[in-house]
Amino acid sequence: MSTNQKNNEEEIDLGSLFVIIGKGFSKFFNFIGSIFKGLFTIIILILLFIKDHFIKLAIAAFIGAVIGLFIEIKKDTLYASDLIVKPNFESARQLYNNINYYNDLVKQKKTSELAELFKLDEPNAASLKKFTIKSIKTENDIINGYNNFILAVDTATVKSYTYDQFKSSFSNYDYKIHEIEVVSTKNDVFKSLDDIIISSVVENKYFNRLKELNNENLNRTDSLLRQNLGQIDSLRRVYMNVMIEEAKKQNNGTNIDLGGVKSTTKELELFETNRKINAELKNVVSDKSEEYEVINVISNFQAVGYKMNSVTKNYIFLLAVLGILIITFIQLIIQLNNFLNNYKK
């Protein structure tokens, strides 16, 4: 009797569990359905609004487009050119400061200062309209930076400083490659700008000193590694001669082990040492190619700038959209006012 009662209780518990799970799934799917129903309702309301006020919206867009066309005809055609650089010795911050300074001169219309800085005549200096700089962001720069950080600090610091924390502190200055864009009303004013922009940082005494010390270290390391390779080659020749002599003695019935260590073992060790030195030399050569200058220029300004064509900067498009938004806002205010008047009644 007790066994039957126990089985009945278990069946009741399982039944209650299935009911709870069923209600949970039902609520979940009802929630998903309510979301789609809400989105569908919003879309229908938008379509109904467009249908009811289509003529007004079309007139507003047309008027905005006409005004935008007039502005587009009157405004100057803009041209742009890009300079892509890779700063070294943490000189990116100084480069950013300089570019922002040039842009401030443009905003303040300091034509004479721009002409003096870039060695331009007044008309060409006045044609400069904007200077901008931005980093070319890649995940590899952050990963390499974190790897270098791990190698430079102790284990306790690494454990307390995660990759996500390092990534959140990674600034625009820490990325390797940066793009400088200059905008002008003339398409042939860019050719001489890159030398001035680069020299403004390169001629800094602090960065110059860092470059000289770095180059001295790299050249010294390069010379030492090449000298070590030459010594290893000499040792390899010595061991090769020893091995040949031992082989001759073995043929004559005599077996002598030089120093108690097989020459073949020494030969393998020399091969491994040679491989390691070559790897270090490769890294030094790579560092020399990347860090021999304060700023490496990857791509200079194009001699002839490209015409700037962007929908988001086109006044025909912008003012047409603005006209639609204004009419939409006015109609929504009118409908809200009508609703409030009816609500009072």
Coordinates of C-alpha atoms in Angstrom, one line a residue:
M1 CA 0.0 0.0 0.0
S2 CA 2.8 2.4 0.9
T3 CA 4.6 1.5 -2.3
N4 CA 1.6 2.4 -4.5
Q5 CA 1.2 5.7 -2.5
K6 CA 4.9 6.5 -3.1
N7 CA 4.6 5.8 -6.9
N8 CA 1.5 8.0 -7.1
E9 CA 3.4 10.9 -5.3
E10 CA 6.3 10.5 -7.8
E11 CA 3.9 10.6 -10.7
I12 CA 2.2 13.7 -9.3
D13 CA 5.6 15.4 -8.8
L14 CA 6.7 14.6 -12.4
G15 CA 3.4 15.8 -13.7
S16 CA 3.8 19.1 -11.8
L17 CA 7.3 19.4 -13.2
F18 CA 6.1 19.0 -16.8
V19 CA 3.3 21.5 -16.2
I20 CA 5.8 24.1 -14.9
I21 CA 8.2 23.4 -17.9
G22 CA 5.3 23.7 -20.3
K23 CA 4.2 27.0 -18.7
G24 CA 7.8 28.3 -19.0
F25 CA 8.0 27.4 -22.7
S26 CA 4.6 28.9 -23.3
K27 CA 5.6 32.2 -21.6
F28 CA 8.9 32.3 -23.5
F29 CA 7.2 31.8 -26.9
N30 CA 4.5 34.3 -26.0
F31 CA 7.2 36.8 -25.1
I32 CA 9.0 36.2 -28.5
G33 CA 5.6 36.5 -30.3
S34 CA 4.8 39.8 -28.5
I35 CA 8.1 41.2 -29.7
F36 CA 7.4 40.4 -33.3
K37 CA 3.9 41.6 -32.9
G38 CA 5.1 44.9 -31.5
L39 CA 7.6 45.3 -34.4
F40 CA 4.9 44.5 -36.9
T41 CA 2.6 47.1 -35.3
I42 CA 5.3 49.8 -35.4
I43 CA 6.0 49.1 -39.1
I44 CA 2.3 49.3 -39.9
L45 CA 2.0 52.6 -38.0
I46 CA 5.0 54.0 -39.9
L47 CA 3.6 52.9 -43.3
L48 CA 0.2 54.4 -42.4
F49 CA 1.8 57.7 -41.4
I50 CA 3.7 57.8 -44.7
K51 CA 0.5 57.0 -46.6
D52 CA -1.5 59.7 -44.8
H53 CA 1.2 62.4 -45.2
F54 CA 3.0 61.3 -48.4
I55 CA 2.3 64.4 -50.4
K56 CA 3.6 66.7 -47.5
L57 CA 6.7 64.5 -47.1
A58 CA 7.4 64.5 -50.8
I59 CA 7.0 68.3 -51.0
A60 CA 9.4 68.8 -48.0
A61 CA 12.0 66.5 -49.6
F62 CA 11.8 68.2 -52.9
I63 CA 12.2 71.7 -51.3
G64 CA 15.1 70.5 -49.3
A65 CA 16.8 68.9 -52.3
V66 CA 16.4 72.1 -54.4
I67 CA 18.0 74.2 -51.6
G68 CA 20.7 71.5 -51.3
L69 CA 21.3 71.6 -55.1
F70 CA 21.7 75.4 -54.9
I71 CA 24.3 75.1 -52.1
E72 CA 26.1 72.3 -53.9
I73 CA 26.5 74.5 -57.0
K74 CA 27.8 77.4 -55.0
K75 CA 30.2 75.5 -52.7
D76 CA 33.8 74.7 -53.6
T77 CA 34.7 71.3 -54.8
L78 CA 36.9 69.5 -52.2
Y79 CA 39.8 67.3 -52.8
A80 CA 41.7 65.1 -50.4
S81 CA 45.0 63.2 -50.2
D82 CA 46.3 60.7 -47.6
L83 CA 49.6 60.1 -45.9
I84 CA 50.1 56.8 -44.1
V85 CA 52.9 56.6 -41.5
K86 CA 54.3 54.3 -38.9
P87 CA 55.7 56.4 -35.9
N88 CA 58.5 55.0 -33.7
F89 CA 59.7 55.9 -30.2
E90 CA 56.2 56.9 -29.0
S91 CA 56.2 59.9 -31.4
A92 CA 52.6 59.3 -32.4
R93 CA 51.3 61.7 -29.7
Q94 CA 53.5 64.5 -31.0
L95 CA 52.3 63.8 -34.5
Y96 CA 48.7 64.0 -33.4
N97 CA 49.4 67.3 -31.6
N98 CA 51.0 68.8 -34.7
I99 CA 48.1 67.7 -37.0
N100 CA 45.6 69.2 -34.5
Y101 CA 47.6 72.4 -34.5
Y102 CA 47.5 72.6 -38.3
N103 CA 43.8 72.1 -38.3
D104 CA 43.3 74.8 -35.7
L105 CA 45.2 77.2 -37.9
V106 CA 42.8 76.3 -40.8
K107 CA 39.7 76.8 -38.5
Q108 CA 41.0 80.2 -37.4
K109 CA 41.9 81.1 -41.1
K110 CA 45.5 81.8 -40.2
T111 CA 46.6 81.7 -43.9
S112 CA 49.9 83.5 -43.4
E113 CA 51.0 81.0 -40.7
L114 CA 50.0 78.1 -42.9
A115 CA 51.8 79.6 -45.8
E116 CA 55.0 80.0 -43.7
L117 CA 54.8 76.5 -42.2
F118 CA 54.3 74.7 -45.5
K119 CA 56.2 77.1 -47.7
L120 CA 53.2 77.8 -49.8
D121 CA 51.9 81.0 -51.4
E122 CA 48.8 82.7 -49.9
P123 CA 46.2 81.2 -52.4
N124 CA 47.5 77.7 -51.9
A125 CA 47.6 78.1 -48.2
A126 CA 44.0 79.4 -48.2
S127 CA 42.9 76.4 -50.2
L128 CA 43.7 74.1 -47.2
K129 CA 40.4 73.3 -45.5
K130 CA 41.1 70.4 -43.0
F131 CA 43.8 68.3 -41.4
T132 CA 42.8 65.0 -39.7
I133 CA 44.7 62.0 -38.3
K134 CA 43.4 58.6 -37.3
S135 CA 44.9 55.3 -36.3
I136 CA 44.4 52.2 -38.5
K137 CA 43.1 49.8 -35.9
T138 CA 43.9 46.1 -36.0
E139 CA 43.6 43.4 -33.3
N140 CA 47.1 42.2 -34.1
D141 CA 48.6 45.5 -32.7
I142 CA 46.8 44.9 -29.4
I143 CA 47.9 41.2 -29.2
N144 CA 51.5 42.0 -30.0
G145 CA 51.5 44.9 -27.5
Y146 CA 50.1 42.5 -24.8
N147 CA 52.7 39.9 -25.7
N148 CA 55.5 42.5 -25.3
F149 CA 54.0 43.6 -22.0
I150 CA 54.0 40.0 -20.7
L151 CA 57.7 39.6 -21.6
A152 CA 58.6 42.8 -19.9
V153 CA 57.0 42.4 -16.5
D154 CA 57.0 39.8 -13.8
T155 CA 54.5 36.9 -13.4
A156 CA 52.6 38.5 -10.5
T157 CA 51.9 41.6 -12.6
V158 CA 50.7 39.6 -15.5
K159 CA 48.2 37.6 -13.4
S160 CA 46.7 40.9 -12.0
Y161 CA 46.5 42.6 -15.4
T162 CA 44.3 40.7 -17.9
Y163 CA 44.2 41.1 -21.7
D164 CA 40.8 42.8 -21.5
Q165 CA 42.2 45.4 -19.1
F166 CA 45.2 45.9 -21.4
K167 CA 42.9 46.3 -24.4
S168 CA 40.7 48.9 -22.7
S169 CA 43.7 51.0 -22.0
F170 CA 45.0 50.7 -25.6
S171 CA 44.8 54.2 -27.0
N172 CA 44.9 55.6 -30.6
Y173 CA 48.6 56.5 -30.0
D174 CA 49.5 52.8 -29.4
Y175 CA 48.5 51.5 -32.8
K176 CA 51.3 51.1 -35.2
I177 CA 50.0 52.7 -38.4
H178 CA 48.2 56.1 -38.8
E179 CA 46.5 57.9 -41.6
I180 CA 46.7 61.6 -42.2
E181 CA 44.2 63.2 -44.5
V182 CA 44.4 66.8 -45.9
V183 CA 41.4 68.4 -47.6
S184 CA 41.8 71.3 -50.0
T185 CA 39.8 73.2 -52.6
K186 CA 42.8 72.6 -55.0
N187 CA 43.8 69.1 -56.2
D188 CA 47.6 69.8 -56.6
V189 CA 48.6 71.3 -53.3
F190 CA 49.5 68.1 -51.4
K191 CA 52.9 67.1 -52.9
S192 CA 55.1 69.2 -50.6
L193 CA 53.1 68.8 -47.4
D194 CA 54.4 65.4 -46.3
D195 CA 58.0 66.5 -45.9
I196 CA 56.9 69.4 -43.6
I197 CA 54.6 67.2 -41.5
I198 CA 57.2 64.5 -41.0
S199 CA 60.1 66.9 -40.3
S200 CA 58.0 68.6 -37.6
V201 CA 58.4 65.4 -35.6
V202 CA 61.7 64.1 -36.9
E203 CA 63.6 67.3 -36.0
N204 CA 62.6 67.0 -32.4
K205 CA 65.8 66.6 -30.4
Y206 CA 64.4 64.1 -28.0
F207 CA 63.2 61.7 -30.8
N208 CA 66.4 62.2 -32.7
R209 CA 68.5 61.2 -29.6
L210 CA 66.4 58.1 -29.1
K211 CA 66.8 57.2 -32.8
E212 CA 70.6 57.6 -32.6
L213 CA 70.9 55.5 -29.5
N214 CA 68.6 52.8 -30.9
N215 CA 70.6 52.7 -34.2
E216 CA 73.9 52.4 -32.3
N217 CA 72.6 49.5 -30.4
L218 CA 71.2 47.8 -33.4
N219 CA 74.4 48.3 -35.4
R220 CA 76.5 47.0 -32.5
T221 CA 74.3 43.9 -32.1
D222 CA 74.3 43.3 -35.8
S223 CA 78.1 43.5 -36.0
L224 CA 78.5 41.3 -32.9
L225 CA 76.2 38.6 -34.3
R226 CA 77.9 38.6 -37.7
Q227 CA 81.3 38.3 -35.9
N228 CA 79.9 35.3 -33.9
L229 CA 78.7 33.7 -37.1
G230 CA 82.2 34.0 -38.6
Q231 CA 83.7 32.4 -35.4
I232 CA 81.3 29.5 -35.6
D233 CA 82.1 28.9 -39.2
S234 CA 85.8 28.8 -38.3
L235 CA 85.1 26.3 -35.5
R236 CA 83.0 24.2 -37.8
R237 CA 85.9 24.0 -40.3
V238 CA 88.2 22.9 -37.4
Y239 CA 85.8 20.2 -36.3
M240 CA 85.4 19.0 -39.9
N241 CA 89.2 18.7 -40.2
V242 CA 89.3 16.8 -36.9
M243 CA 86.6 14.4 -38.1
I244 CA 88.5 13.8 -41.3
E245 CA 91.7 13.1 -39.4
E246 CA 89.8 10.7 -37.0
A247 CA 88.3 8.9 -39.9
K248 CA 91.8 8.4 -41.4
K249 CA 93.1 7.1 -38.1
Q250 CA 90.2 4.6 -37.8
N251 CA 91.1 3.3 -41.2
N252 CA 94.7 2.8 -40.0
G253 CA 93.4 0.9 -37.0
T254 CA 93.7 3.7 -34.4
N255 CA 90.7 5.4 -32.7
I256 CA 91.3 8.6 -30.8
D257 CA 88.5 10.7 -29.2
L258 CA 89.5 14.3 -29.1
G259 CA 89.0 15.6 -25.5
G260 CA 86.8 12.7 -24.7
V261 CA 83.9 14.2 -26.6
K262 CA 82.8 13.1 -30.1
S263 CA 83.4 15.7 -32.8
T264 CA 80.0 14.9 -34.3
T265 CA 78.3 16.1 -31.1
K266 CA 80.2 19.3 -31.2
E267 CA 79.2 19.7 -34.9
L268 CA 75.5 19.4 -34.0
E269 CA 75.9 22.0 -31.2
L270 CA 77.5 24.4 -33.6
F271 CA 74.7 23.9 -36.1
E272 CA 72.1 24.7 -33.4
T273 CA 74.1 27.8 -32.2
N274 CA 74.4 29.0 -35.8
R275 CA 70.6 28.6 -36.2
K276 CA 69.9 30.7 -33.1
I277 CA 72.3 33.4 -34.0
N278 CA 70.8 33.6 -37.5
A279 CA 67.3 34.0 -36.0
E280 CA 68.6 36.8 -33.7
L281 CA 70.3 38.5 -36.7
K282 CA 67.0 38.3 -38.6
N283 CA 65.2 40.0 -35.8
V284 CA 67.9 42.7 -35.6
V285 CA 67.6 43.3 -39.4
S286 CA 63.9 43.5 -39.0
D287 CA 64.2 46.1 -36.2
K288 CA 66.6 48.1 -38.3
S289 CA 64.2 48.3 -41.2
E290 CA 61.3 49.3 -38.9
E291 CA 63.0 51.5 -36.3
Y292 CA 65.8 53.2 -38.2
E293 CA 63.8 56.4 -38.6
V294 CA 61.6 58.3 -36.2
I295 CA 58.7 58.0 -38.6
N296 CA 58.5 55.5 -41.4
V297 CA 56.4 56.7 -44.4
I298 CA 54.4 53.8 -45.8
S299 CA 52.5 55.9 -48.4
N300 CA 53.1 59.6 -49.4
F301 CA 50.4 62.1 -50.3
Q302 CA 49.2 61.6 -53.8
A303 CA 50.4 64.4 -56.1
V304 CA 46.9 64.9 -57.4
G305 CA 44.1 64.6 -54.7
Y306 CA 40.9 62.6 -55.2
K307 CA 37.5 64.3 -55.4
M308 CA 35.5 63.9 -52.2
N309 CA 32.1 62.4 -53.1
S310 CA 30.1 61.2 -50.1
V311 CA 26.3 60.9 -49.8
T312 CA 26.5 61.9 -46.1
K313 CA 28.2 65.1 -47.1
N314 CA 26.0 65.9 -50.0
Y315 CA 23.7 68.8 -49.3
I316 CA 21.0 67.6 -51.7
F317 CA 20.6 64.4 -49.7
L318 CA 21.1 66.0 -46.3
L319 CA 18.5 68.8 -46.8
A320 CA 16.0 66.4 -48.4
V321 CA 16.2 64.2 -45.3
L322 CA 16.1 67.2 -43.0
G323 CA 12.9 68.4 -44.8
I324 CA 11.3 65.0 -44.2
L325 CA 12.3 65.0 -40.5
I326 CA 10.9 68.5 -40.0
I327 CA 7.5 67.6 -41.5
T328 CA 7.4 64.4 -39.6
F329 CA 8.1 66.2 -36.3
I330 CA 5.4 68.8 -37.0
Q331 CA 2.8 66.2 -37.9
L332 CA 3.6 64.2 -34.8
I333 CA 3.2 67.3 -32.6
I334 CA -0.2 68.0 -34.3
Q335 CA -1.3 64.4 -33.7
L336 CA -0.2 64.6 -30.1
N337 CA -2.1 67.8 -29.6
N338 CA -5.2 66.4 -31.1
F339 CA -4.9 63.3 -28.8
L340 CA -4.6 65.5 -25.7
N341 CA -7.6 67.6 -26.7
N342 CA -9.7 64.5 -27.2
Y343 CA -8.4 63.0 -24.0
K344 CA -9.7 66.0 -22.0
K345 CA -13.2 65.5 -23.5

